[in-house]
Short mmCIF file of C-alpha atoms and ligand atoms in Angstrom, two decimals:
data_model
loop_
_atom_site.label_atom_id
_atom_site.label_comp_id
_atom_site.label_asym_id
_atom_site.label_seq_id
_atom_site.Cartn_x
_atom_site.Cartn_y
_atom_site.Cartn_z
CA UNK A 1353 21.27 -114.28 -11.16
CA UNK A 1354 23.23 -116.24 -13.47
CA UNK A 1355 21.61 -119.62 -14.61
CA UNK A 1356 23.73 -123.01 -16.00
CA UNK A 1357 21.42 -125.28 -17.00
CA UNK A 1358 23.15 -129.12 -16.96
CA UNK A 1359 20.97 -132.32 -18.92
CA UNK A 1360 21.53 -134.48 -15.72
CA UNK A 1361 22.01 -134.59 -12.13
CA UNK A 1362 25.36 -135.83 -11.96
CA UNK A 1363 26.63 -133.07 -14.39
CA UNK A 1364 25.08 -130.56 -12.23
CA UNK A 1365 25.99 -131.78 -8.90
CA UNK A 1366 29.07 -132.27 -10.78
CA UNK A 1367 29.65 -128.67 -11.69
CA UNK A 1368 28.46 -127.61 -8.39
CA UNK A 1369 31.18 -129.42 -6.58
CA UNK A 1370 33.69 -127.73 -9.05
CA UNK A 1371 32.66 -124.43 -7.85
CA UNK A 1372 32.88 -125.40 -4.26
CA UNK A 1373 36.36 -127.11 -4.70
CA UNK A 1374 37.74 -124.00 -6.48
CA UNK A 1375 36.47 -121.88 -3.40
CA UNK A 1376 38.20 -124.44 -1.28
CA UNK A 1377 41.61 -124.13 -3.67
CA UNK A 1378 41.37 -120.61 -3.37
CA UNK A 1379 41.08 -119.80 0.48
CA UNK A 1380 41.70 -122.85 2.33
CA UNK A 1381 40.10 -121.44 5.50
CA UNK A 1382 37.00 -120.45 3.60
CA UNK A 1383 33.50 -120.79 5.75
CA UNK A 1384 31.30 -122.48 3.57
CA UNK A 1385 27.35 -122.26 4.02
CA UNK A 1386 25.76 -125.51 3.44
CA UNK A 1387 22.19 -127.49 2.90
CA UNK A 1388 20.60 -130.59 3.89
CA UNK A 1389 18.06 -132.24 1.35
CA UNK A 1390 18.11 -134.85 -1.14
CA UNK A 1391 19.65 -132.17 -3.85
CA UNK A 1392 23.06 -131.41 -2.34
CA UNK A 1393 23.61 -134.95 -1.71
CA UNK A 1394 25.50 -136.06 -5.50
CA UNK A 1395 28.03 -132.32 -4.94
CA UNK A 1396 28.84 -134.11 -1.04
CA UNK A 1397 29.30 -137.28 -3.06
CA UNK A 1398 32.31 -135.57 -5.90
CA UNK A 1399 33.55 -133.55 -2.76
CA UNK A 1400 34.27 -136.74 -1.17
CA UNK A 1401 35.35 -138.37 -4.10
CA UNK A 1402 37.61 -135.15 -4.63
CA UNK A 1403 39.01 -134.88 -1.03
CA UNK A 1404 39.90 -138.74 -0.84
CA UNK A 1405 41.75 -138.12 -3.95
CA UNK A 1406 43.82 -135.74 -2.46
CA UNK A 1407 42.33 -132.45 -4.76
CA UNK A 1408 41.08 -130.38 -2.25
CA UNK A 1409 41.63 -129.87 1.22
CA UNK A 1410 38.83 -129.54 4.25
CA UNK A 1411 41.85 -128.81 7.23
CA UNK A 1412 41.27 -125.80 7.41
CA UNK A 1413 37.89 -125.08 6.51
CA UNK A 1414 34.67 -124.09 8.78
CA UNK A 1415 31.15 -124.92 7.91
CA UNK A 1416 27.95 -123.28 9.06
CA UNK A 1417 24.38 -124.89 8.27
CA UNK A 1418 21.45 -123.29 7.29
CA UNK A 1419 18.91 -124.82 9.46
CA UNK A 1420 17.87 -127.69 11.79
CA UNK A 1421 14.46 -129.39 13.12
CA UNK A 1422 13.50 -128.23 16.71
CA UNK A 1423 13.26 -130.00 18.46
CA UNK A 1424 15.57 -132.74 17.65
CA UNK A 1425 18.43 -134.60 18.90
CA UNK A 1426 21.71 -133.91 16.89
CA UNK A 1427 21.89 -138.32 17.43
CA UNK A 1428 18.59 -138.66 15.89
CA UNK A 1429 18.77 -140.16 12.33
CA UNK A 1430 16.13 -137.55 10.82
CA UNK A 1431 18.40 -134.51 12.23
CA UNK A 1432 20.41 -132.38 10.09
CA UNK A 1433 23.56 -132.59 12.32
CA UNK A 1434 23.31 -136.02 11.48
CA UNK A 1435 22.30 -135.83 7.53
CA UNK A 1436 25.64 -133.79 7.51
CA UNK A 1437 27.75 -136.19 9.55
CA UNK A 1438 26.27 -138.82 7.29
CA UNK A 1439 26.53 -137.14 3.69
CA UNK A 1440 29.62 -135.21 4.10
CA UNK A 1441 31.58 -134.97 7.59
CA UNK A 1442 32.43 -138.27 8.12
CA UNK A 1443 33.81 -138.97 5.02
CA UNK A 1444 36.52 -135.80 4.84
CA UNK A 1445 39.32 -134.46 6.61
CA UNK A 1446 37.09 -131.79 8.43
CA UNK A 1447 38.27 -130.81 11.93
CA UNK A 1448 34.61 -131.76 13.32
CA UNK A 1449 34.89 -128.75 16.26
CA UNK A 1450 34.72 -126.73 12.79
CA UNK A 1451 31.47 -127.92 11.85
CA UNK A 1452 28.78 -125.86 12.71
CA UNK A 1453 25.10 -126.78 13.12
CA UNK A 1454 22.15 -124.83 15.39
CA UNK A 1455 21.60 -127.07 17.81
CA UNK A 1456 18.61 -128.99 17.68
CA UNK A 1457 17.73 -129.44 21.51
CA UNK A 1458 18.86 -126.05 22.75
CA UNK A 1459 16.99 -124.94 26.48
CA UNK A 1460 16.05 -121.53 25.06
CA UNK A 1461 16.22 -120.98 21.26
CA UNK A 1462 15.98 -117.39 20.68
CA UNK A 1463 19.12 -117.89 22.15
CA UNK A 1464 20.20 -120.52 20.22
CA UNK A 1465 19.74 -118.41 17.26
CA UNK A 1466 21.45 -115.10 18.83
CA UNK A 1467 24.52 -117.57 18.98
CA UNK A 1468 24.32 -118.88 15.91
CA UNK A 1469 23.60 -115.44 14.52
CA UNK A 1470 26.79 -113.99 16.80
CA UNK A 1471 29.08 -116.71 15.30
CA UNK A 1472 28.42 -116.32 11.55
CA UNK A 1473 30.01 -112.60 12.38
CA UNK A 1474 32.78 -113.76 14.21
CA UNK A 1475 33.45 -116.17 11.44
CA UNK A 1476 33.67 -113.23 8.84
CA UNK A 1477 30.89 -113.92 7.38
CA UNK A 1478 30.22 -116.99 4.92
CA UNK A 1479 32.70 -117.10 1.60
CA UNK A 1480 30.18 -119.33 -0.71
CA UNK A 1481 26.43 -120.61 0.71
CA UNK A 1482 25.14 -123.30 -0.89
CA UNK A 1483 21.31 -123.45 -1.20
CA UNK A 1484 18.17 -125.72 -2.25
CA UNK A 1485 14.51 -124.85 -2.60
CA UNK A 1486 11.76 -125.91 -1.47
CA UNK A 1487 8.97 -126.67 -3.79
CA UNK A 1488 6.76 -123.98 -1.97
CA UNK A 1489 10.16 -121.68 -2.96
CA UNK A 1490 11.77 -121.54 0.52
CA UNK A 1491 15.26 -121.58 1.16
CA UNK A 1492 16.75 -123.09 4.11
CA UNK A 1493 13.58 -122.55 6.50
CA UNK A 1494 12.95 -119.19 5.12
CA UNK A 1495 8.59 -120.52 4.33
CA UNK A 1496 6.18 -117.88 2.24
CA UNK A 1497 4.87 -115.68 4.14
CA UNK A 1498 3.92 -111.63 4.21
CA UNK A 1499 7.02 -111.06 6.75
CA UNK A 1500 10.27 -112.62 6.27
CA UNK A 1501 12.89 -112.73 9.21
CA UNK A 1502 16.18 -111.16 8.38
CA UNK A 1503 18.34 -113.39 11.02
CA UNK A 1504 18.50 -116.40 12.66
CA UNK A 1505 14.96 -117.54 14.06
CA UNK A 1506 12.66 -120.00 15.36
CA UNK A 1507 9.52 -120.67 12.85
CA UNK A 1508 6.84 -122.82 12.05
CA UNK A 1509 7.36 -125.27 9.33
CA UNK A 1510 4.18 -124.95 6.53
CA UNK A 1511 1.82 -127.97 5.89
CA UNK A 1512 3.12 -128.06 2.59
CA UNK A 1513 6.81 -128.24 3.89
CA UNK A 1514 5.97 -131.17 6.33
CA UNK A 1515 4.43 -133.19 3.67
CA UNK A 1516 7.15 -133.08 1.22
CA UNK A 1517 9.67 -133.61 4.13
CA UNK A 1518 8.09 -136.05 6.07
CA UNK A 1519 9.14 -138.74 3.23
CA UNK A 1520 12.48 -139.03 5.31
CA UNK A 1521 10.43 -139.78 8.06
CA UNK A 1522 9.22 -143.52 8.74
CA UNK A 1523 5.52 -144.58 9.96
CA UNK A 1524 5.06 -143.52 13.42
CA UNK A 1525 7.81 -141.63 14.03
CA UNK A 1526 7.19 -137.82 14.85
CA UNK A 1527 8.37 -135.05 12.33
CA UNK A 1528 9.11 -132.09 14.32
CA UNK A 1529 6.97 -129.18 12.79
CA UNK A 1530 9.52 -126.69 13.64
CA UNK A 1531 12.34 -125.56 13.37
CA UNK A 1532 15.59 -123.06 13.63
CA UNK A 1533 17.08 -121.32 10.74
CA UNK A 1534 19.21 -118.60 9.64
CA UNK A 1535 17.18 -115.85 8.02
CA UNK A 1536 17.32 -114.16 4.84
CA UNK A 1537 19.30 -111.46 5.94
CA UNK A 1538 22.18 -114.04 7.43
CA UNK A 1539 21.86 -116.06 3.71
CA UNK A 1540 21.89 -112.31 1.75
CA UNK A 1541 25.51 -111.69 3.45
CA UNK A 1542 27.09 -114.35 1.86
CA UNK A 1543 29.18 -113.42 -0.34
CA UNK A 1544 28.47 -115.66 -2.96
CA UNK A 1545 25.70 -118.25 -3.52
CA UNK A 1546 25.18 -121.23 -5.57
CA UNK A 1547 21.24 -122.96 -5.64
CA UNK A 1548 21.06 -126.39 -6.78
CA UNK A 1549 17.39 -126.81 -8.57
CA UNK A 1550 16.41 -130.45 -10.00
CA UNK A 1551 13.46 -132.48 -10.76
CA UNK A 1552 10.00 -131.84 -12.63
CA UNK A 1553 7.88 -131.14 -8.66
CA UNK A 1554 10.63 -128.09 -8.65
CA UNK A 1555 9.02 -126.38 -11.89
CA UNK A 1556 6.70 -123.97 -10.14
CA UNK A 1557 9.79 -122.59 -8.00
CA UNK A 1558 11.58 -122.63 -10.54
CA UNK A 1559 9.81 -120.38 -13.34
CA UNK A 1560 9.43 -117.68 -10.16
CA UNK A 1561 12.97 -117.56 -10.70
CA UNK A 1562 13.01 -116.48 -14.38
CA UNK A 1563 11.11 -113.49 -14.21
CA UNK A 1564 11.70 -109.71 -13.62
CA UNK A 1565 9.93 -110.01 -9.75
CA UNK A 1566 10.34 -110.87 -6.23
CA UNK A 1567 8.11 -111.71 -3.72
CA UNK A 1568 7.75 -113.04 0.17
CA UNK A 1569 5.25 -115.73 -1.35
CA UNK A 1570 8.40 -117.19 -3.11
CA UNK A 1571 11.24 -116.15 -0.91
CA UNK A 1572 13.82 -117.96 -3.06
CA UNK A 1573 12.94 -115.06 -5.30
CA UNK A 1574 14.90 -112.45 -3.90
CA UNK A 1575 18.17 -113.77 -4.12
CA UNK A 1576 17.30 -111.92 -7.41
CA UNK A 1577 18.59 -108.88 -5.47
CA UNK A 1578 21.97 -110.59 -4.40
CA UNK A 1579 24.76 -109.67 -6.88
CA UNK A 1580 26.40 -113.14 -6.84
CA UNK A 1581 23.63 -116.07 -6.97
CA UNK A 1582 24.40 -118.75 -9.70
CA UNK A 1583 21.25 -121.10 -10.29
CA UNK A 1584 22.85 -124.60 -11.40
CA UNK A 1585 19.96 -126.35 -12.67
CA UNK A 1586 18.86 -129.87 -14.50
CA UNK A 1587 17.01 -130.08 -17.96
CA UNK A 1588 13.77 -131.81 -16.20
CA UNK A 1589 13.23 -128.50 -13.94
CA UNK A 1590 14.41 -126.30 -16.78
CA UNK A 1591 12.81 -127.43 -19.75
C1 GLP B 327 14.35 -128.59 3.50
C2 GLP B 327 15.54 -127.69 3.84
C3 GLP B 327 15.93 -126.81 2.69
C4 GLP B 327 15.99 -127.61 1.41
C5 GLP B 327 14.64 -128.20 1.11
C6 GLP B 327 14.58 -128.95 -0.18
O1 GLP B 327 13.13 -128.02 3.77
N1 GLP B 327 15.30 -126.88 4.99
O2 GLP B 327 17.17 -126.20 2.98
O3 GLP B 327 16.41 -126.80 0.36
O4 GLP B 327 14.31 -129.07 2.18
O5 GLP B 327 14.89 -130.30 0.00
P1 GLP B 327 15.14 -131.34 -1.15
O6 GLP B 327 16.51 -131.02 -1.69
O7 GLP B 327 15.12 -132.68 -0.49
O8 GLP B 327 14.08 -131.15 -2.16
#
């Protein structure tokens, strides 16, 4: 793991956009893995800013997401097909039959996830995945636990998980407590990673990260085994 430690937000969502937009330069048809959460959002922000100045290129480019609320309509405001329509999509010159999210409402989702799983290998794989954490140290949906799934799946969101997510959600609506991801085994064969980190509630997950272990109980912890993670952290999360 390879750590870059910025003093602000901006720099780091910043740098993090510089990595993807290099990826981008270098294979224009590149499938890039990417997150929902407040931490991506400033790196969809430069990307934008990037693309509408005519630096980089999204033509050609497929996206796959990590993970999605089930159930949920991809229409509903609280979805990730939406956050991603919202924060990124809609604001680039992305061919939106490109854009790949597990679909929130699907009939059976085992199957759902087969698919998903399916397509990721017809795709080639993913080039660069971009991932956040969780304060419990999950990535994507990927919660603590003694058993981790390899690929795509249907789980259980924890209590602690719905309570730090369910700020995006206003009084009275329902927060699905659910939901589909891809496993660790789907995020482990990307070919490279970059995890975004910020903000002092992150500190816990964080430090995990720093020493010589891994662990189910902080699955963001063995991304230690990948050979190509870089951590692009802030000074409030790293200090
Ligand atoms: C959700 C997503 C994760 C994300 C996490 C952190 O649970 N499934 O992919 O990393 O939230 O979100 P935030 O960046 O808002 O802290």
């Amino acid at each position: 793991m390879k750590f870059l430690k910025f003093n602000t937000y901006e720099e780091m969502s910043a740098a993090a956009a510089n990595i993807m937009a290099e990826q981008i330069k270098s294979k224009p048809n590149s499938v890039l893995g990417l997150a929902t959460g407040s931490t991506p959002v400033g790196m969809y922000k430069k990307l934008i800013e990037m693309n509408k100045a005519g630096e980089i290129d999204f033509s050609d480019i497929t996206t796959v997401n990590l993970d999605e609320y089930y159930p949920i309509d991809p229409a509903n405001n609280q979805s990730y097909r939406y956050f991603m329509n919202d924060n990124l999509f809609n604001h680039i010159n992305i061919d939106m039959d490109r854009t790949n999210v597990l679909y929130g409402l699907a009939e059976d989702p085992d199957k759902e996830c087969e698919r998903y799983e399916q397509l990721i290998k017809d795709l080639g794989g993913i080039d660069i995945q971009v991932l956040g954490i969780g304060q419990n140290g999950h990535i994507a949906f990927n919660e603590p636990e003694e058993n981790l799934y390899l690929n795509t799946h249907k789980t259980a969101l924890t209590e602690s998980t719905i309570q730090a997510n369910s700020r995006f959600f206003s009084e009275g609506e329902i927060m699905p407590t659910a939901s589909l991801t891809m496993g660790m085994g789907t995020i482990f064969a990307a070919k490279k990673i970059i995890l975004l980190i910020n903000g002092k509630a992150k500190k816990a997950a964080f430090e995990q990260l720093l020493n010589d272990r891994f662990c189910t109980s902080c699955p963001a912890t063995i991304l230690k085994l990948h050979p190509d993670v870089t951590v692009i952290c802030d000074a409030e999360v790293a200090d």
